[in-house]
mmCIF file of C-alpha atoms and ligand atoms in Angstrom:
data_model
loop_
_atom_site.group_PDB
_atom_site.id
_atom_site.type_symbol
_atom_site.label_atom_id
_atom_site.label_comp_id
_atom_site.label_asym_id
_atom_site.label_seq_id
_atom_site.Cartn_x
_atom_site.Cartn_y
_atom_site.Cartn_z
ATOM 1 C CA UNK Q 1 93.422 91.972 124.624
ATOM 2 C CA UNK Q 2 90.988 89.525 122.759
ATOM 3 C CA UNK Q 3 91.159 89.625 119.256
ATOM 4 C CA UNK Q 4 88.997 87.826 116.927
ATOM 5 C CA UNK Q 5 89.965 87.213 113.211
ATOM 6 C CA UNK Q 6 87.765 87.040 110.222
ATOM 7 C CA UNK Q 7 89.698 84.783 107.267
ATOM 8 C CA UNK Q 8 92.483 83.944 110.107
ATOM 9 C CA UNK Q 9 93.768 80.648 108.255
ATOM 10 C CA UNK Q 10 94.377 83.259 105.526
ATOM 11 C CA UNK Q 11 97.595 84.292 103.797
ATOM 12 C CA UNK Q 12 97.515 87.455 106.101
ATOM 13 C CA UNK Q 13 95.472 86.339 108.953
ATOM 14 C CA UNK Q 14 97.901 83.861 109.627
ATOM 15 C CA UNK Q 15 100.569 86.210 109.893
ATOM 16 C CA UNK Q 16 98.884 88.506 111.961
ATOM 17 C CA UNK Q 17 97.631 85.904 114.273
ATOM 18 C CA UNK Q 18 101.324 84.748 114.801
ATOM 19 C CA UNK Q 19 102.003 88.276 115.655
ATOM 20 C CA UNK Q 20 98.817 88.522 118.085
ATOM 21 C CA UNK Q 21 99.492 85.378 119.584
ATOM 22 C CA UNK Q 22 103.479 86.081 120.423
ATOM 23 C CA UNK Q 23 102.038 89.378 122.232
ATOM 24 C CA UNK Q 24 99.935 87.081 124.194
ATOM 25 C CA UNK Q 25 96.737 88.310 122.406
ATOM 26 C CA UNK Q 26 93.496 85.950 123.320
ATOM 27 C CA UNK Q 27 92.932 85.396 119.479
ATOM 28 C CA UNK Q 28 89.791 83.608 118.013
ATOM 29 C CA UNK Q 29 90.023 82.666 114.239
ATOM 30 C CA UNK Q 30 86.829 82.534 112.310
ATOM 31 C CA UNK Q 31 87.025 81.256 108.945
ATOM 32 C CA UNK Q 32 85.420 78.860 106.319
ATOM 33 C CA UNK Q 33 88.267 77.126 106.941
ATOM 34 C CA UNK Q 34 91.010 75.373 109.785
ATOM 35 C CA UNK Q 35 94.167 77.204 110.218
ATOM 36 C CA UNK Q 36 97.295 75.124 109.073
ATOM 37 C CA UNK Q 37 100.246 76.582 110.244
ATOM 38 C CA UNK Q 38 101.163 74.719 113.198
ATOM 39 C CA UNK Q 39 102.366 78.027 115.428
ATOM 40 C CA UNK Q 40 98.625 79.244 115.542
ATOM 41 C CA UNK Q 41 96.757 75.948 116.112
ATOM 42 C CA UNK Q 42 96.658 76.116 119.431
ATOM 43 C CA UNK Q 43 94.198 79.464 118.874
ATOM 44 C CA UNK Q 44 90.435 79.398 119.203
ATOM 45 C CA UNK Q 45 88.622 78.497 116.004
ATOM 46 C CA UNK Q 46 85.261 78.983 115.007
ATOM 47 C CA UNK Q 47 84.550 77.302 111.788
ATOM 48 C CA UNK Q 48 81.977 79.135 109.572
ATOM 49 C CA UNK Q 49 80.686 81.439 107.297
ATOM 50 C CA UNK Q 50 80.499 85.368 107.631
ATOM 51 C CA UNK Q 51 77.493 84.923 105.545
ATOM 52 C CA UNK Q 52 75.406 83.077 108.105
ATOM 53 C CA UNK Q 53 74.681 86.304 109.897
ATOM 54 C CA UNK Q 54 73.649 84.472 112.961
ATOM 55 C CA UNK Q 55 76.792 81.978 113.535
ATOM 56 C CA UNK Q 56 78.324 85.588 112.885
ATOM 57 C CA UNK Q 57 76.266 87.484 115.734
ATOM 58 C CA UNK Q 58 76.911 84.185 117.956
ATOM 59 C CA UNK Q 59 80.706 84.335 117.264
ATOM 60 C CA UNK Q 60 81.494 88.023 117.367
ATOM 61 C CA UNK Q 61 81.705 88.304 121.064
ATOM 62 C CA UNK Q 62 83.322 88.782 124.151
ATOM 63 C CA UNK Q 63 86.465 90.830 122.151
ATOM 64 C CA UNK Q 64 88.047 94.131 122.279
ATOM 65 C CA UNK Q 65 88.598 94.352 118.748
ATOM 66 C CA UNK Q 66 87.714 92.282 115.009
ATOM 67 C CA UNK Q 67 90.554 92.354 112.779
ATOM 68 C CA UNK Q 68 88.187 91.704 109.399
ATOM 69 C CA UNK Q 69 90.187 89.770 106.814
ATOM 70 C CA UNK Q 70 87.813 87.573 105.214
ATOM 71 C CA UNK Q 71 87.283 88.343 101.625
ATOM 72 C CA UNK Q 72 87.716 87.272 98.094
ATOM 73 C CA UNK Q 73 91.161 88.559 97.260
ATOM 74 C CA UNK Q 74 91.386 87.348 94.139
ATOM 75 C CA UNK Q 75 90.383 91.088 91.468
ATOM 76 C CA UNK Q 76 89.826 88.718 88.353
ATOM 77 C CA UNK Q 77 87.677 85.963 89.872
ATOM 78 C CA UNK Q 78 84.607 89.458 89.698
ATOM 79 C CA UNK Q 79 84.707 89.027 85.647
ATOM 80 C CA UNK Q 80 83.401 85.169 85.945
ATOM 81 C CA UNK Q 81 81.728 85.337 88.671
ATOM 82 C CA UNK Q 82 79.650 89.454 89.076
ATOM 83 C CA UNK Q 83 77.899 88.412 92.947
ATOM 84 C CA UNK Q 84 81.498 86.622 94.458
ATOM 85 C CA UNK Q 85 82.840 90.504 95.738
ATOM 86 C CA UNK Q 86 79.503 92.094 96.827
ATOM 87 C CA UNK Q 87 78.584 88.446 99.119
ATOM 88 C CA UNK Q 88 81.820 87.883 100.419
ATOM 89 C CA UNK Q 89 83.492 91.337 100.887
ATOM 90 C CA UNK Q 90 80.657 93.750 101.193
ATOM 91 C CA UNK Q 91 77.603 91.786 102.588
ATOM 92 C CA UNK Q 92 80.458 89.581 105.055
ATOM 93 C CA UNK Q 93 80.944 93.473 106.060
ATOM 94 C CA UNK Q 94 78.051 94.179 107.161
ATOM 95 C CA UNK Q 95 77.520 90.984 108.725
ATOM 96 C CA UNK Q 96 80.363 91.725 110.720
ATOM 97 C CA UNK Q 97 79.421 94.709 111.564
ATOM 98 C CA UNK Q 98 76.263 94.106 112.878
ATOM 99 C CA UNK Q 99 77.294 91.403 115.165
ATOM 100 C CA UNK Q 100 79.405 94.089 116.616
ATOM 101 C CA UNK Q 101 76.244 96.231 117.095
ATOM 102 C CA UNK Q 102 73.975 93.788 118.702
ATOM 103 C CA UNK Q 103 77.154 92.485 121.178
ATOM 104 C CA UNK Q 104 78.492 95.961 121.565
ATOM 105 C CA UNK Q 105 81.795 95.669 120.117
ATOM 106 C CA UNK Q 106 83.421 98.943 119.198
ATOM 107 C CA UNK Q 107 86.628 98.042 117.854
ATOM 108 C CA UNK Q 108 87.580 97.052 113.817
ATOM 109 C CA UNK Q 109 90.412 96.795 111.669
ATOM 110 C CA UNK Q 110 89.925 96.216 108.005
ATOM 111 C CA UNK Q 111 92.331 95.706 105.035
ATOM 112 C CA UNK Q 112 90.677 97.247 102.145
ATOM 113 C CA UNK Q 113 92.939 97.780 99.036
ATOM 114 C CA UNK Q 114 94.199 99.668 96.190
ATOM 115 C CA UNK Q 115 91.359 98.731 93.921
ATOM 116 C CA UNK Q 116 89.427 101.536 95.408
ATOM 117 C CA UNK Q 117 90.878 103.614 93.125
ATOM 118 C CA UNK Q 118 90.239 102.804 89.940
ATOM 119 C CA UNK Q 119 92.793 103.455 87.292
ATOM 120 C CA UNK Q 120 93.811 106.833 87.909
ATOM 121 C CA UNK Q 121 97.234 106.512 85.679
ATOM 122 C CA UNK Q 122 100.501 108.050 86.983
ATOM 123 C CA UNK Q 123 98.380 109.988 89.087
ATOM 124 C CA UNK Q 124 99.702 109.294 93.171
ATOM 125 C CA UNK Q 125 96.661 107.866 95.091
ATOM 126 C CA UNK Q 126 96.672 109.458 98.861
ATOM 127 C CA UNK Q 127 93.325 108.812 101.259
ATOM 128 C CA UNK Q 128 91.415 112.071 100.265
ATOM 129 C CA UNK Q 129 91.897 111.601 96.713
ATOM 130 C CA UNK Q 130 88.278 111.657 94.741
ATOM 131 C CA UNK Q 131 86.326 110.546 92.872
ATOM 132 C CA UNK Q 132 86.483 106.921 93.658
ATOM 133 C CA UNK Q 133 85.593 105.274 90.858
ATOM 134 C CA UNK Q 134 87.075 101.525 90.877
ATOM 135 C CA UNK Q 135 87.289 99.404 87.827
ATOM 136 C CA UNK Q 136 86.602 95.802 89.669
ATOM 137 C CA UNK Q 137 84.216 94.479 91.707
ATOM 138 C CA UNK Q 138 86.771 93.805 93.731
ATOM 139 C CA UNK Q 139 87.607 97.453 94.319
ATOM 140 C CA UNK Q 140 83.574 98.621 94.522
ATOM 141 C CA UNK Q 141 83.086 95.661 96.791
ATOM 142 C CA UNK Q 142 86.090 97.142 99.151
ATOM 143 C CA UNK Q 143 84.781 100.610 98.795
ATOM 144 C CA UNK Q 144 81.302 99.678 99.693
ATOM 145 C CA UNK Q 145 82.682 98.206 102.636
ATOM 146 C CA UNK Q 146 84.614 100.834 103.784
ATOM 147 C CA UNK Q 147 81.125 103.349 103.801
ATOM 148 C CA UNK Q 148 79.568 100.679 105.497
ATOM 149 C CA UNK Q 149 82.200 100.627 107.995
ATOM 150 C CA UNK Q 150 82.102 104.088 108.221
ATOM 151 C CA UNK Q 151 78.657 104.781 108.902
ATOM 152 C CA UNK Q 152 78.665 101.983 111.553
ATOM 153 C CA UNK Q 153 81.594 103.703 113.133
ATOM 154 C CA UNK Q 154 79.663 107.233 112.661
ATOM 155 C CA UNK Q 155 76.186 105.725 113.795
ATOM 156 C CA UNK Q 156 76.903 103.357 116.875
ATOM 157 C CA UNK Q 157 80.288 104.763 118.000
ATOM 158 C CA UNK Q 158 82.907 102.116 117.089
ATOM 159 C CA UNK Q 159 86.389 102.899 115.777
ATOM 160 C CA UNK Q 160 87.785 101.960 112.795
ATOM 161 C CA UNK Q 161 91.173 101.489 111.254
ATOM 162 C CA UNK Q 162 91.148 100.968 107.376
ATOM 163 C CA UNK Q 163 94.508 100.046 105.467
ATOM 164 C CA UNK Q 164 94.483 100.202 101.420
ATOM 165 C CA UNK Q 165 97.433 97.867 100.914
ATOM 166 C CA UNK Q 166 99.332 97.449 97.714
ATOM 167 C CA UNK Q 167 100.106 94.158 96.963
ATOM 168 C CA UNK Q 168 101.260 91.982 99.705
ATOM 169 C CA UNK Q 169 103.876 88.866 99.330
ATOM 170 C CA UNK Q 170 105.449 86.987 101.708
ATOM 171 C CA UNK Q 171 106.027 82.705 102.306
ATOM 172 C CA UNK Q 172 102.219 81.738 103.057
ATOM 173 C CA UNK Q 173 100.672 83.355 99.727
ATOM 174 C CA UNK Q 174 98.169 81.311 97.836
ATOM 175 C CA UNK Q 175 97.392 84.177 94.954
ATOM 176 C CA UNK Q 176 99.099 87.164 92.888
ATOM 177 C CA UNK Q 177 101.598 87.160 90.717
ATOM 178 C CA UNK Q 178 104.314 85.970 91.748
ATOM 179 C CA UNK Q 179 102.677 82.864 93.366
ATOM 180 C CA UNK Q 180 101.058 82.310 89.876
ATOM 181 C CA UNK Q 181 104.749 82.524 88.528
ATOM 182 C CA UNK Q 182 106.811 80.259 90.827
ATOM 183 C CA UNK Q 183 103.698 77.772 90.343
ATOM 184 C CA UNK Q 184 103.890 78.168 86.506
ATOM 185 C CA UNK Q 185 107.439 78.050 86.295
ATOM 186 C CA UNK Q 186 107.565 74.883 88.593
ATOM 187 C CA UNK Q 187 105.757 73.041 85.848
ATOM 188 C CA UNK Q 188 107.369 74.472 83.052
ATOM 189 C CA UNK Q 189 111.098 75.395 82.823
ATOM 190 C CA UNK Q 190 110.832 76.883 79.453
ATOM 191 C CA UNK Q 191 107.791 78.666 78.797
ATOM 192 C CA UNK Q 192 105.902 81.273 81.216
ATOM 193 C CA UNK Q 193 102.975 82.957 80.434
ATOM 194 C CA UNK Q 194 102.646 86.806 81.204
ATOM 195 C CA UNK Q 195 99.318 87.756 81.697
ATOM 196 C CA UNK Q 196 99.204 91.259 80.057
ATOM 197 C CA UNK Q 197 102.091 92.930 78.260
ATOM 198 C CA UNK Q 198 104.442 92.927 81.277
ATOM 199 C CA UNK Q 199 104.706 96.337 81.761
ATOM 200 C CA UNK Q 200 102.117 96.814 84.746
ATOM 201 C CA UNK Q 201 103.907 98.430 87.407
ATOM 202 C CA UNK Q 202 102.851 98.244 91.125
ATOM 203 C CA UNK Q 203 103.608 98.316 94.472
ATOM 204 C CA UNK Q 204 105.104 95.068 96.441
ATOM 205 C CA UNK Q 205 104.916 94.774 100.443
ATOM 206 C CA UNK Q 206 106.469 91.944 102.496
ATOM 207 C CA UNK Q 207 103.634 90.496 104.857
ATOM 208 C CA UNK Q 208 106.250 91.490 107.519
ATOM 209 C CA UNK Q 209 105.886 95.291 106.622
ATOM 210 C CA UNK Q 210 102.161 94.889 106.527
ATOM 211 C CA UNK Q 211 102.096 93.207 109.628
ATOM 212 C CA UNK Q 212 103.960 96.004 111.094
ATOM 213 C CA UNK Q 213 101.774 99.091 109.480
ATOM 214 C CA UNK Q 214 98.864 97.029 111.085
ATOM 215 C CA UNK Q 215 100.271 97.671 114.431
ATOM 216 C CA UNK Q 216 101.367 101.606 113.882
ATOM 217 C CA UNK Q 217 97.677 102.023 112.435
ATOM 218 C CA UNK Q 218 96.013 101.292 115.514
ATOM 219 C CA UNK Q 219 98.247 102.582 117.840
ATOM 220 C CA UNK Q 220 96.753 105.526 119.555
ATOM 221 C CA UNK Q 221 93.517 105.172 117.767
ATOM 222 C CA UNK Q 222 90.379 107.187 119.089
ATOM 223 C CA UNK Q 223 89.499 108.947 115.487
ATOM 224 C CA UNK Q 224 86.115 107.213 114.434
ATOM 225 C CA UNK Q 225 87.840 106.116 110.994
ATOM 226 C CA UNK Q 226 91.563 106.294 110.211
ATOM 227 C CA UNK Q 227 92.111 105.309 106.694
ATOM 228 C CA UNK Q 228 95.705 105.208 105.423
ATOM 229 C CA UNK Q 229 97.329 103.749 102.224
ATOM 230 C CA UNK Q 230 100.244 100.710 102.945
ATOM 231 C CA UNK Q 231 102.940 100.138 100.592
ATOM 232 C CA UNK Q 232 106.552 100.099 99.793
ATOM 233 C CA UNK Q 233 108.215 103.324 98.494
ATOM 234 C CA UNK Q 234 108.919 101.975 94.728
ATOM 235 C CA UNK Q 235 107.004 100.299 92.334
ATOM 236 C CA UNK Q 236 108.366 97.599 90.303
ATOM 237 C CA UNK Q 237 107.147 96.050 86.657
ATOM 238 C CA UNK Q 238 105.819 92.098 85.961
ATOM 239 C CA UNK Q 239 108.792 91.580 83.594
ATOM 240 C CA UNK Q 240 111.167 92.512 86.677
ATOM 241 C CA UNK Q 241 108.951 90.422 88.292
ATOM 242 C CA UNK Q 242 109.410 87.600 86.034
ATOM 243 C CA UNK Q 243 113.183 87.632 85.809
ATOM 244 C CA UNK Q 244 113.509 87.684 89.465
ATOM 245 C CA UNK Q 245 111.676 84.286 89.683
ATOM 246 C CA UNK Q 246 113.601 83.090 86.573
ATOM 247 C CA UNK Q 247 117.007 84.071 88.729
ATOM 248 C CA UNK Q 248 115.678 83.020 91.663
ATOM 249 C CA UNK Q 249 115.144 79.219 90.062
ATOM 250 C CA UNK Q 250 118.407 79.506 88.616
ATOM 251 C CA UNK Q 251 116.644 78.822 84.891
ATOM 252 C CA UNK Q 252 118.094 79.434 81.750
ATOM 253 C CA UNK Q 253 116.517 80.451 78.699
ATOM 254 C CA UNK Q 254 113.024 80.690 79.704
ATOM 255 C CA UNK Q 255 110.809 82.548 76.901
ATOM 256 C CA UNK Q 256 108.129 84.718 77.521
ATOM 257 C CA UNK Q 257 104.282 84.362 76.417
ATOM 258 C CA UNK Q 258 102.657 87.227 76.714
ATOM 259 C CA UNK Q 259 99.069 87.315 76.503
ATOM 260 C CA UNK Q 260 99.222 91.012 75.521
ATOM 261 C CA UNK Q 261 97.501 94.429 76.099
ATOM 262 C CA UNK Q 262 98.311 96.762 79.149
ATOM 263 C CA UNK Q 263 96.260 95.212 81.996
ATOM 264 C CA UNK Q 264 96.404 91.659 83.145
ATOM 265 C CA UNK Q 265 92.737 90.821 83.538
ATOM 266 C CA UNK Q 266 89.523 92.779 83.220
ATOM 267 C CA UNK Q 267 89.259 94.404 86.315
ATOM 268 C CA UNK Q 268 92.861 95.320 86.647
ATOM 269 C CA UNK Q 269 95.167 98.790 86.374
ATOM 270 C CA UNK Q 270 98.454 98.824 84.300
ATOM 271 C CA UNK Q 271 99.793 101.013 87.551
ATOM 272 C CA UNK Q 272 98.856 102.306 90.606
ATOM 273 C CA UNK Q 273 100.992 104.785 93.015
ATOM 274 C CA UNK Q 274 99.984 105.280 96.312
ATOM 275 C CA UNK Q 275 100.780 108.044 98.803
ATOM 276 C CA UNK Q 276 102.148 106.574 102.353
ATOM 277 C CA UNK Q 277 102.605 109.685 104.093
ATOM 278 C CA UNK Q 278 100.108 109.687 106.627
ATOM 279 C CA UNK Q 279 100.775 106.417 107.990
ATOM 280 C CA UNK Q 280 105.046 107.132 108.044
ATOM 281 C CA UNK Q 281 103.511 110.300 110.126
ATOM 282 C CA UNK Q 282 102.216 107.570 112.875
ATOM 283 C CA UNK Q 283 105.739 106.422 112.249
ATOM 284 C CA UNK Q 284 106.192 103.359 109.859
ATOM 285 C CA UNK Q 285 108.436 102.936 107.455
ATOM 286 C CA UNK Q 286 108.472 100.117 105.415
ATOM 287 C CA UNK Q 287 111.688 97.674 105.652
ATOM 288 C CA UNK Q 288 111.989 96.349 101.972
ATOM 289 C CA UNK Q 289 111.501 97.402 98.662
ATOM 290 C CA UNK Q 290 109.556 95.690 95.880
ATOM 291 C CA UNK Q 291 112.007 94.021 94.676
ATOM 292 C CA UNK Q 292 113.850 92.766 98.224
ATOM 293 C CA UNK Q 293 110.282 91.556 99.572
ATOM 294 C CA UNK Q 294 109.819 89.429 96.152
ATOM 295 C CA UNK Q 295 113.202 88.264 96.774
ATOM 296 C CA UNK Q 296 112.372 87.529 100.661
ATOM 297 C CA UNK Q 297 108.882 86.675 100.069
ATOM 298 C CA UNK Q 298 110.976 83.396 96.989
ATOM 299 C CA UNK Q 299 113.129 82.100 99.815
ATOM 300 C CA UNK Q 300 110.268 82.303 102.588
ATOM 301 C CA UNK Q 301 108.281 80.300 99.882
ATOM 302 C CA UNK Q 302 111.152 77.487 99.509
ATOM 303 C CA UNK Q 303 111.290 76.767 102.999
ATOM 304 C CA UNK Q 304 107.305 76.790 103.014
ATOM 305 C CA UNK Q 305 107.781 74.188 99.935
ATOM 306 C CA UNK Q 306 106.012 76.151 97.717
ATOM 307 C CA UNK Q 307 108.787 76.017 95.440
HETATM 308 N N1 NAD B 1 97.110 89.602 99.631
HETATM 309 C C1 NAD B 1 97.131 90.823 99.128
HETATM 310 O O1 NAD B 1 97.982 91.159 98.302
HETATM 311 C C2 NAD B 1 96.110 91.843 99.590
HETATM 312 C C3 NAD B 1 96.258 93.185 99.195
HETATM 313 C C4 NAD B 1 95.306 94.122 99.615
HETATM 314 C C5 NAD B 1 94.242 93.717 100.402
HETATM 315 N N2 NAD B 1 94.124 92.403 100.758
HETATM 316 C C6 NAD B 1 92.970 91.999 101.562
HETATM 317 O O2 NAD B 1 93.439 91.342 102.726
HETATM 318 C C7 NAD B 1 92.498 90.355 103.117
HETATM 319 C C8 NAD B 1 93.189 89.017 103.321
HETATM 320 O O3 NAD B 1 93.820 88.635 102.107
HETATM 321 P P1 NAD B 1 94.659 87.279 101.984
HETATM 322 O O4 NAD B 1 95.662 87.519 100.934
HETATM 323 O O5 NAD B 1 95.082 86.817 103.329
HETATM 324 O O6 NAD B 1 93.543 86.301 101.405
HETATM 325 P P2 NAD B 1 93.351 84.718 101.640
HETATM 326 O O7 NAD B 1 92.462 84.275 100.531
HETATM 327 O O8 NAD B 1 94.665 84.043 101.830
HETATM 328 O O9 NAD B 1 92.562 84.661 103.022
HETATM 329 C C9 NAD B 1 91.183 84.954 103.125
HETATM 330 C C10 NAD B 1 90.606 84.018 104.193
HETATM 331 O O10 NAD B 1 89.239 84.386 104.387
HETATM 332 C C11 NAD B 1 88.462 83.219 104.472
HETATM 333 N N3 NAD B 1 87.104 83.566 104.026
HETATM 334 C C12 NAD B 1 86.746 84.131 102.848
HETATM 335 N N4 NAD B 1 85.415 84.318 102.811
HETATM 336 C C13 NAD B 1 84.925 83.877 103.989
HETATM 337 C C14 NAD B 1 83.624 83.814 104.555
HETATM 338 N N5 NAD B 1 82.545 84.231 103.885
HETATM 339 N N6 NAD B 1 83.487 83.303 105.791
HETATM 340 C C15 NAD B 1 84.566 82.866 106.487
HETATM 341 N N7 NAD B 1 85.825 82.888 106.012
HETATM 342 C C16 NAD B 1 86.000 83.393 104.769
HETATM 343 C C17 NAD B 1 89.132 82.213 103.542
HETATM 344 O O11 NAD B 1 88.788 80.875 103.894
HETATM 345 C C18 NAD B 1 90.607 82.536 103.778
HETATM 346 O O12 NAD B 1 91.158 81.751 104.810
HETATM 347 C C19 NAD B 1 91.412 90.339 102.046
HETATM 348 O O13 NAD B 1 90.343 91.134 102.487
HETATM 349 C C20 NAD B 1 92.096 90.977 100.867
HETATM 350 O O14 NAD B 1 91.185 91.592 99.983
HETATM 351 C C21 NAD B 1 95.028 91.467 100.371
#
């Protein structure tokens, strides 16, 4: 199979590519950027931009399938910056999508996420749930993208696999929260700031167990769209989150700043639940709860010297 990957020297890509590459996959990375870990540098590389439409319809051939990872992942980066989400998630979508038209390419996966939506409360997200009304750019950006996909899939006869993951943590991170707390905590031994009141409560995946879904998803996959939700059965709060780190550094007396009120940034939920029923149908299971994959995801990150 040949496999090309949008944003493959990603946190994600990278993992994926590792996986594609050990099941002899012919994978192409295109990116803004090189890959660095050394296991995947021996993997095709395009270096550009998904919004130069024709490097993209250059680029975007000769493969069975585009797993489409580029994005902004970063939900509070929308508040500074209103364009960042719709150029680099939804107009990198289409992009991407029309290269596969014109070179006749019938074959996508996409990670969308949770921000879809919105902030729904204690109320348990599953595919069909409606409306979708997301409260980031982030999450409008994603959910533009998917009806893009969607139509494309509809229109010129491609299939497509969507995944909404929860959050995902693992060794090669560069964003989220706990990444923002190890690197916090690293310079400070005291102090660490909480963004919010500490009480948001979410859902934590190991990049393994994402990596995994990835492959169940597409197994077996002739629907036009399969969407399905990815994430770990329990949900677990920041301040857990915190003290985990804190234990995990082996620090003592560390005090907590919290910024205060119930959402982290503008743009984000205090919780979000999601349903993974359809996708344990296909037959995954996640390995780890929140609180194990944090725990994996610390020592991953020591022996990846990011602690
Ligand atoms: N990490 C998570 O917790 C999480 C959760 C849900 C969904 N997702 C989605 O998964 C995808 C990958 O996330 P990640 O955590 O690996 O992010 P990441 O930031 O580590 O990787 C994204 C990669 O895309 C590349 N990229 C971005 N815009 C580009 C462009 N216009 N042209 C070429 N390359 C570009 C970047 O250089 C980077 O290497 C994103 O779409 C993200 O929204 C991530």
């Amino acid at each position: 199979m040949r496999a090309l990957i949008t944003g493959g020297s990603g946190f994600i890509g990278t993992a994926v590519t590792q996986r594609l590459s050990k099941k002899n996959f012919d994978v192409t990375i295109f990116d803004k950027r090189p890959p660095c870990d050394k296991s995947i540098k021996s993997c095709k590389y395009i270096e550009g931009d998904l919004l130069d439409l024709e490097k993209v319809k250059a680029s975007i051939v000769d493969v069975d399938i585009v797993y489409h990872f580029a994005a902004n992942a970063d939900i509070s980066m929308g508040f500074q910056n209103t364009s960042l989400d719709l150029q680099m998630t939804t107009m990198s979508t289409y992009n991407v999508l029309e290269a596969m038209r014109v070179n006749d390419i019938r074959s996508i996966l996409f990670l969308s996420g949770s921000g879809v939506y919105g902030n729904i409360g204690n109320k348990i997200a599953r595919e069909d749930s409606g409306p979708l009304l997301p409260v980031s750019l982030y999450g409008a950006s994603k959910l533009a993208a998917e009806g893009l996909i969607s139509a494309f899939a509809s229109m010129f006869n491609m299939h497509a696999t969507i995944l909404r993951p929860a959050n995902i943590v693992g060794g090669g991170q560069t964003h989220g929260v706990l990444f923002d707390f190890v690197r916090k905590l690293k310079r400070d031994h005291q102090r660490l700031e909480v963004l919010g009141n500490g009480q948001q409560k979410k859902s934590y995946l190991h990049i393994d167990d994402l990596v995994e879904a990835i492959e169940v998803a597409l197994t077996n996959q002739n629907e036009s769209v399969r969407l399905v939700n990815v994430a770990s059965a329990d949900l677990i709060d920041v301040n857990c989150i915190a003290q985990t780190v804190i234990d995990f550094l082996n620090l003592k007396d560390v005090s907590l700043a919290y910024t205060g009120g119930i959402v982290g940034w503008i743009g984000d939920v205090p919780t979000i639940r999601m349903d993974t029923s359809k996708l344990r149908e296909l037959g995954w299971k996640p390995q780890l709860t929140s609180k194990a994959a944090i725990q994996k995801a610390l020592s991953e990150m020591t022996s990846a010297k990011v602690v």
